[in-house]
Structure formats: C-alpha cells, structure tokens
CSV table of C-alpha atoms in Angstrom, one decimal:
chain,number,residue,atom,x,y,z
A,15,SER,CA,13.0,65.7,-117.2
A,16,GLN,CA,10.0,63.2,-117.7
A,17,GLN,CA,9.9,61.4,-120.9
A,18,GLY,CA,6.1,60.0,-120.2
A,19,GLU,CA,4.0,62.0,-118.3
A,20,GLU,CA,0.3,60.7,-117.1
A,21,ASP,CA,-2.8,62.3,-117.1
A,22,PRO,CA,-4.8,62.6,-115.3
A,23,GLN,CA,-2.4,62.5,-111.7
A,24,ALA,CA,-5.7,61.2,-109.7
A,25,LEU,CA,-8.8,59.4,-110.8
A,26,SER,CA,-11.9,58.2,-108.9
A,27,ILE,CA,-14.4,56.1,-110.4
A,28,GLN,CA,-17.0,53.5,-108.8
A,29,GLU,CA,-16.9,50.0,-109.5
A,30,GLY,CA,-18.2,48.8,-112.9
A,31,GLU,CA,-17.0,51.8,-114.5
A,32,ASN,CA,-14.1,52.1,-117.0
A,33,ALA,CA,-11.3,54.3,-116.1
A,34,THR,CA,-9.0,55.8,-119.0
A,35,MET,CA,-5.8,57.5,-118.5
A,36,ASN,CA,-3.2,59.1,-120.9
A,37,CYS,CA,0.5,59.3,-121.4
A,38,SER,CA,2.0,61.6,-123.3
A,39,TYR,CA,5.8,61.6,-124.4
A,40,LYS,CA,8.4,63.8,-126.2
A,41,THR,CA,11.0,61.7,-128.3
A,42,SER,CA,10.5,58.7,-131.0
A,43,ILE,CA,10.1,55.4,-129.0
A,44,ASN,CA,10.9,51.8,-129.5
A,45,ASN,CA,7.5,50.8,-127.3
A,46,LEU,CA,5.4,51.9,-124.7
A,47,GLN,CA,4.8,50.0,-121.6
A,48,TRP,CA,2.2,50.2,-118.5
A,49,TYR,CA,2.7,49.3,-115.2
A,50,ARG,CA,0.7,48.9,-112.0
A,51,GLN,CA,1.9,49.8,-108.3
A,52,ASN,CA,-0.2,48.9,-105.6
A,53,SER,CA,0.2,50.5,-102.2
A,54,GLY,CA,3.6,49.5,-100.9
A,55,ARG,CA,4.5,47.4,-103.5
A,56,GLY,CA,7.0,47.2,-106.7
A,57,LEU,CA,6.0,48.0,-110.3
A,58,VAL,CA,4.0,45.1,-112.0
A,59,HIS,CA,4.3,45.0,-115.8
A,60,LEU,CA,1.0,45.3,-117.5
A,61,ILE,CA,1.5,45.3,-121.4
A,62,LEU,CA,3.7,46.4,-124.1
A,63,ILE,CA,3.1,48.0,-127.0
A,64,ARG,CA,5.3,48.5,-129.9
A,65,SER,CA,5.9,51.6,-132.1
A,66,ASN,CA,4.4,50.0,-135.1
A,67,GLU,CA,1.2,48.9,-133.0
A,68,ARG,CA,-1.6,51.1,-132.8
A,69,GLU,CA,-4.2,48.9,-130.3
A,70,LYS,CA,-3.5,45.9,-127.9
A,71,HIS,CA,-5.8,44.1,-125.6
A,72,SER,CA,-4.9,42.0,-122.5
A,73,GLY,CA,-8.1,40.9,-120.6
A,74,ARG,CA,-9.7,44.2,-119.4
A,75,LEU,CA,-7.0,46.2,-120.5
A,76,ARG,CA,-6.8,48.2,-123.8
A,77,VAL,CA,-3.7,50.2,-125.1
A,78,THR,CA,-3.6,52.5,-127.9
A,79,LEU,CA,-0.9,54.0,-129.0
A,80,ASP,CA,-0.7,57.4,-131.6
A,81,THR,CA,3.0,58.1,-132.7
A,82,SER,CA,1.6,61.0,-134.6
A,83,LYS,CA,0.7,62.6,-131.3
A,84,LYS,CA,3.1,61.0,-129.1
A,85,SER,CA,0.6,59.7,-127.1
A,86,SER,CA,-1.1,56.4,-125.4
A,87,SER,CA,-4.0,55.7,-123.6
A,88,LEU,CA,-4.5,52.8,-121.1
A,89,LEU,CA,-8.4,52.0,-120.6
A,90,ILE,CA,-9.5,49.8,-117.7
A,91,THR,CA,-13.2,48.4,-118.6
A,92,ALA,CA,-15.4,47.1,-116.0
A,93,SER,CA,-13.1,48.2,-113.1
A,94,ARG,CA,-13.2,46.7,-109.6
A,95,ALA,CA,-12.2,47.9,-106.2
A,96,ALA,CA,-8.7,45.6,-106.8
A,97,ASP,CA,-7.8,47.6,-109.5
A,98,THR,CA,-7.2,50.3,-107.3
A,99,ALA,CA,-3.5,51.4,-107.7
A,100,SER,CA,-1.2,53.7,-109.6
A,101,TYR,CA,-0.5,53.3,-113.2
A,102,PHE,CA,2.6,54.3,-114.7
A,103,CYS,CA,3.4,54.5,-118.4
A,104,ALA,CA,7.2,53.7,-119.2
A,105,THR,CA,8.8,54.8,-122.7
A,106,PHE,CA,11.8,53.3,-124.3
A,107,PRO,CA,13.8,55.3,-126.8
A,108,ARG,CA,14.6,53.8,-130.0
A,109,GLY,CA,17.6,51.4,-129.7
A,110,SER,CA,17.3,51.7,-125.9
A,111,TYR,CA,16.3,49.2,-123.4
A,112,ILE,CA,16.4,51.8,-120.5
A,113,PRO,CA,12.9,53.2,-119.7
A,114,THR,CA,11.7,56.5,-118.5
A,115,PHE,CA,9.0,56.5,-116.3
A,116,GLY,CA,6.0,59.2,-115.9
A,117,ARG,CA,4.8,60.3,-112.4
A,118,GLY,CA,1.6,58.0,-112.6
A,119,THR,CA,-1.9,58.1,-112.2
A,120,SER,CA,-3.8,57.4,-108.9
A,121,LEU,CA,-7.0,55.4,-109.5
A,122,ILE,CA,-9.2,54.8,-107.0
A,123,VAL,CA,-12.2,52.3,-107.4
A,124,HIS,CA,-15.0,52.6,-105.0
A,125,PRO,CA,-16.8,49.5,-104.2
B,8,ASP,CA,10.5,31.8,-109.1
B,9,ALA,CA,10.9,33.9,-106.3
B,10,GLY,CA,11.2,37.0,-108.4
B,11,VAL,CA,13.3,40.0,-107.3
B,12,ILE,CA,14.0,39.9,-103.5
B,13,GLN,CA,15.1,43.1,-101.4
B,14,SER,CA,16.3,43.4,-98.1
B,15,PRO,CA,15.7,45.0,-95.9
B,16,ARG,CA,12.1,45.8,-96.2
B,17,HIS,CA,12.0,48.9,-94.1
B,18,GLU,CA,15.0,51.0,-92.9
B,19,VAL,CA,15.1,53.7,-90.2
B,20,THR,CA,18.8,55.1,-89.5
B,21,GLU,CA,19.9,58.4,-88.1
B,22,MET,CA,21.7,61.1,-90.5
B,23,GLY,CA,25.2,60.4,-90.8
B,24,GLN,CA,25.1,56.4,-90.7
B,25,GLU,CA,25.8,54.3,-93.7
B,26,VAL,CA,23.1,52.6,-95.3
B,27,THR,CA,23.2,49.2,-97.4
B,28,LEU,CA,20.2,47.8,-99.6
B,29,ARG,CA,20.4,44.6,-101.2
B,30,CYS,CA,19.1,42.9,-104.0
B,31,LYS,CA,18.8,39.4,-105.5
B,32,PRO,CA,17.6,39.6,-109.2
B,33,ILE,CA,16.0,36.9,-111.1
B,34,SER,CA,17.8,33.8,-111.9
B,35,GLY,CA,19.1,34.3,-115.6
B,36,HIS,CA,18.4,38.3,-115.9
B,37,ASP,CA,21.4,40.3,-117.2
B,38,TYR,CA,20.3,43.8,-116.6
B,39,LEU,CA,19.8,45.0,-113.0
B,40,PHE,CA,18.4,48.5,-112.1
B,41,TRP,CA,18.4,50.8,-108.9
B,42,TYR,CA,15.5,53.2,-109.0
B,43,ARG,CA,14.2,55.7,-106.3
B,44,GLN,CA,10.9,56.8,-105.5
B,45,THR,CA,9.6,59.9,-104.0
B,46,MET,CA,6.4,61.8,-104.1
B,47,MET,CA,8.5,64.6,-105.2
B,48,ARG,CA,10.4,63.5,-107.9
B,49,GLY,CA,8.4,60.2,-108.9
B,50,LEU,CA,10.6,57.0,-110.1
B,51,GLU,CA,14.3,57.9,-110.7
B,52,LEU,CA,16.8,55.6,-112.4
B,53,LEU,CA,19.9,55.7,-110.2
B,54,ILE,CA,22.1,53.1,-112.1
B,55,TYR,CA,21.9,50.0,-114.3
B,56,PHE,CA,24.3,46.9,-114.6
B,57,ASN,CA,24.6,44.7,-117.5
B,58,ASN,CA,26.1,41.3,-116.5
B,59,ASN,CA,27.4,42.4,-113.3
B,60,VAL,CA,29.1,45.9,-115.0
B,61,PRO,CA,28.0,49.3,-114.5
B,62,ILE,CA,26.8,50.7,-117.5
B,63,ASP,CA,25.3,54.2,-116.5
B,64,ASP,CA,25.5,55.7,-113.3
B,65,SER,CA,24.5,59.3,-113.9
B,66,GLY,CA,21.5,59.0,-112.0
B,67,MET,CA,23.4,58.4,-108.9
B,68,PRO,CA,22.6,62.0,-107.2
B,69,GLU,CA,25.8,62.4,-105.2
B,70,ASP,CA,29.2,60.8,-104.4
B,71,ARG,CA,27.3,59.3,-101.1
B,72,PHE,CA,25.8,57.1,-103.1
B,73,SER,CA,27.7,53.9,-104.7
B,74,ALA,CA,26.4,50.6,-105.9
B,75,LYS,CA,28.3,47.3,-106.9
B,76,MET,CA,27.2,44.0,-108.1
B,77,PRO,CA,29.7,41.6,-107.5
B,78,ASN,CA,28.1,38.7,-109.2
B,79,ALA,CA,25.1,37.7,-111.3
B,80,SER,CA,22.8,37.3,-108.1
B,81,PHE,CA,23.8,39.9,-106.0
B,82,SER,CA,23.8,43.9,-105.8
B,83,THR,CA,24.2,46.4,-103.2
B,84,LEU,CA,23.5,50.2,-103.2
B,85,LYS,CA,25.3,51.9,-100.4
B,86,ILE,CA,24.5,55.5,-98.8
B,87,GLN,CA,27.3,56.9,-96.9
B,88,PRO,CA,26.9,59.2,-95.0
B,89,SER,CA,23.0,59.4,-95.4
B,90,GLU,CA,20.9,62.5,-94.9
B,91,PRO,CA,17.3,63.0,-94.3
B,92,ARG,CA,16.7,64.0,-98.2
B,93,ASP,CA,17.6,60.6,-99.1
B,94,SER,CA,14.5,59.2,-97.3
B,95,ALA,CA,12.4,57.2,-100.1
B,96,VAL,CA,11.6,53.8,-101.3
B,97,TYR,CA,14.3,52.4,-103.4
B,98,PHE,CA,13.6,49.9,-105.9
B,99,CYS,CA,15.6,47.1,-107.7
B,100,ALA,CA,14.5,45.7,-111.0
B,101,SER,CA,15.9,43.1,-113.5
B,102,SER,CA,15.3,42.0,-117.0
B,103,PHE,CA,16.2,39.7,-119.4
B,104,VAL,CA,15.8,38.2,-123.2
B,105,ARG,CA,13.3,35.7,-123.6
B,106,THR,CA,12.0,34.0,-127.0
B,107,GLY,CA,9.2,35.8,-127.9
B,108,GLY,CA,9.0,38.1,-125.1
B,109,SER,CA,10.8,41.3,-124.6
B,110,ARG,CA,13.9,42.6,-123.1
B,111,GLU,CA,12.3,45.6,-122.1
B,112,THR,CA,10.1,44.4,-119.5
B,113,GLN,CA,11.3,45.0,-115.9
B,114,TYR,CA,11.0,42.8,-113.0
B,115,PHE,CA,10.8,44.9,-109.7
B,116,GLY,CA,11.3,43.7,-106.4
B,117,PRO,CA,9.1,44.9,-103.4
B,118,GLY,CA,11.3,48.1,-102.4
B,119,THR,CA,13.1,49.3,-99.5
B,120,ARG,CA,11.4,51.9,-97.6
B,121,LEU,CA,14.1,54.1,-96.2
B,122,LEU,CA,13.8,56.6,-93.3
B,123,VAL,CA,16.7,58.8,-92.2
B,124,LEU,CA,15.9,60.9,-89.3
C-alpha cells in the first residue's frame, strides 16, 4: 500500500496564483521529500524536510511537516506555466533509505 | 555530470519477446533502484542494489523479471517473456552520501517507455 498519498489528485490554476498540495502518510518517518516530474521525464528532487523540522523554504517552495497529523504540504507561490508537472511526496521510514512514493498531484498552471 | 543514463528511451516489442533495459548510475553513487510507473499503480519500487549487491527484490512482480548489477556503473532489468501488462515506464535511480547532503535524495534517469503488443 502507498505510504504517502497526495491530495488533490489534480489541480488547475492560473499563472501567478499559489498552488498547495498535501501529502498524508501512515507510519513514523525519518524525513519526507517532494519531487517534481515533468511530462515524459524522470522525477527531480525538490526539497527534503526532516522529522524534527516543521517548515522549510527553497525559492518559491514552502514545505511544512506536521508529524502529529502525519501530513505535509507543498506550497508553490506565484506559480508559472513552467511549474506544470506532477508532484510526488516520498516518505522514508525511520532508519531506512528506501522511499515510498505517493501517486502524485498533477498541477496545471495556465498562462 | 551526465546524470543517470537509461537506454533505450523507448521500446516497442511483441508479447513473448525478451526485453532488456539498461542503466548507468551517477559515478560514485552506491545505491541503485529500479522503479516501474503506471497510471493504475503509480510508482513502484521493483528492486534495489547497494554496492552492486541486490538487497531487496520483493517488488519484482514475477519470475519473468530479473535484474543484475555486474559493476558499479551498469545495471540491467530483464523481462523474459514480456507480456502486454508489463507496458509501463521503467525508471532507474541512484543515491549516495555526501557531506552535508542526504543519502535519501534520489537521482532519477529519464526512464524507458516500454510498450508490449
């Protein structure tokens, strides 16, 4: 079964708007990562947040982690058409280097 | 660095044929992963290697699938015989330890899109 599940499955917004996607997981984790996949390409690592961190920023990306609720969110601010892609969360159980990926959120940003 | 290299990028074959997918991980990476991605099942981990040794192949769907890593710079995933339900995108990924970095970060190849007719 999937450890991480993203929500929503699909998101359509206008350029300039913010995009928020969520990830829920079931077991205790060491860290959680977000990846982006452009159409026809492999996944690209965006950001990692450890279990003892609550929030992390990287450029226009903001990730939060709530271990009590076993959930994370990825916020993309001031979205651009180039942000159109699928976004996946990957969870790493404690002591493991092996991730479990969710099914992803498909984001479309209209110019 | 060229990143993770996979070949072929596209493969169309007929049911029953043998298919071999190839991967060259990033130099210096000591973990290598094979994934399969489909619309129905999402991204599935098939098998992973550490220092060329297979560690966990519990994700390999059946005996028709096999993977090898003869050296640190090359791995293959073989399907014999192939079936239409094997149609998917197959990804190879690698990871390593870097001072100040994270072993858990995975670097993915561009994938091989397989279609079995």
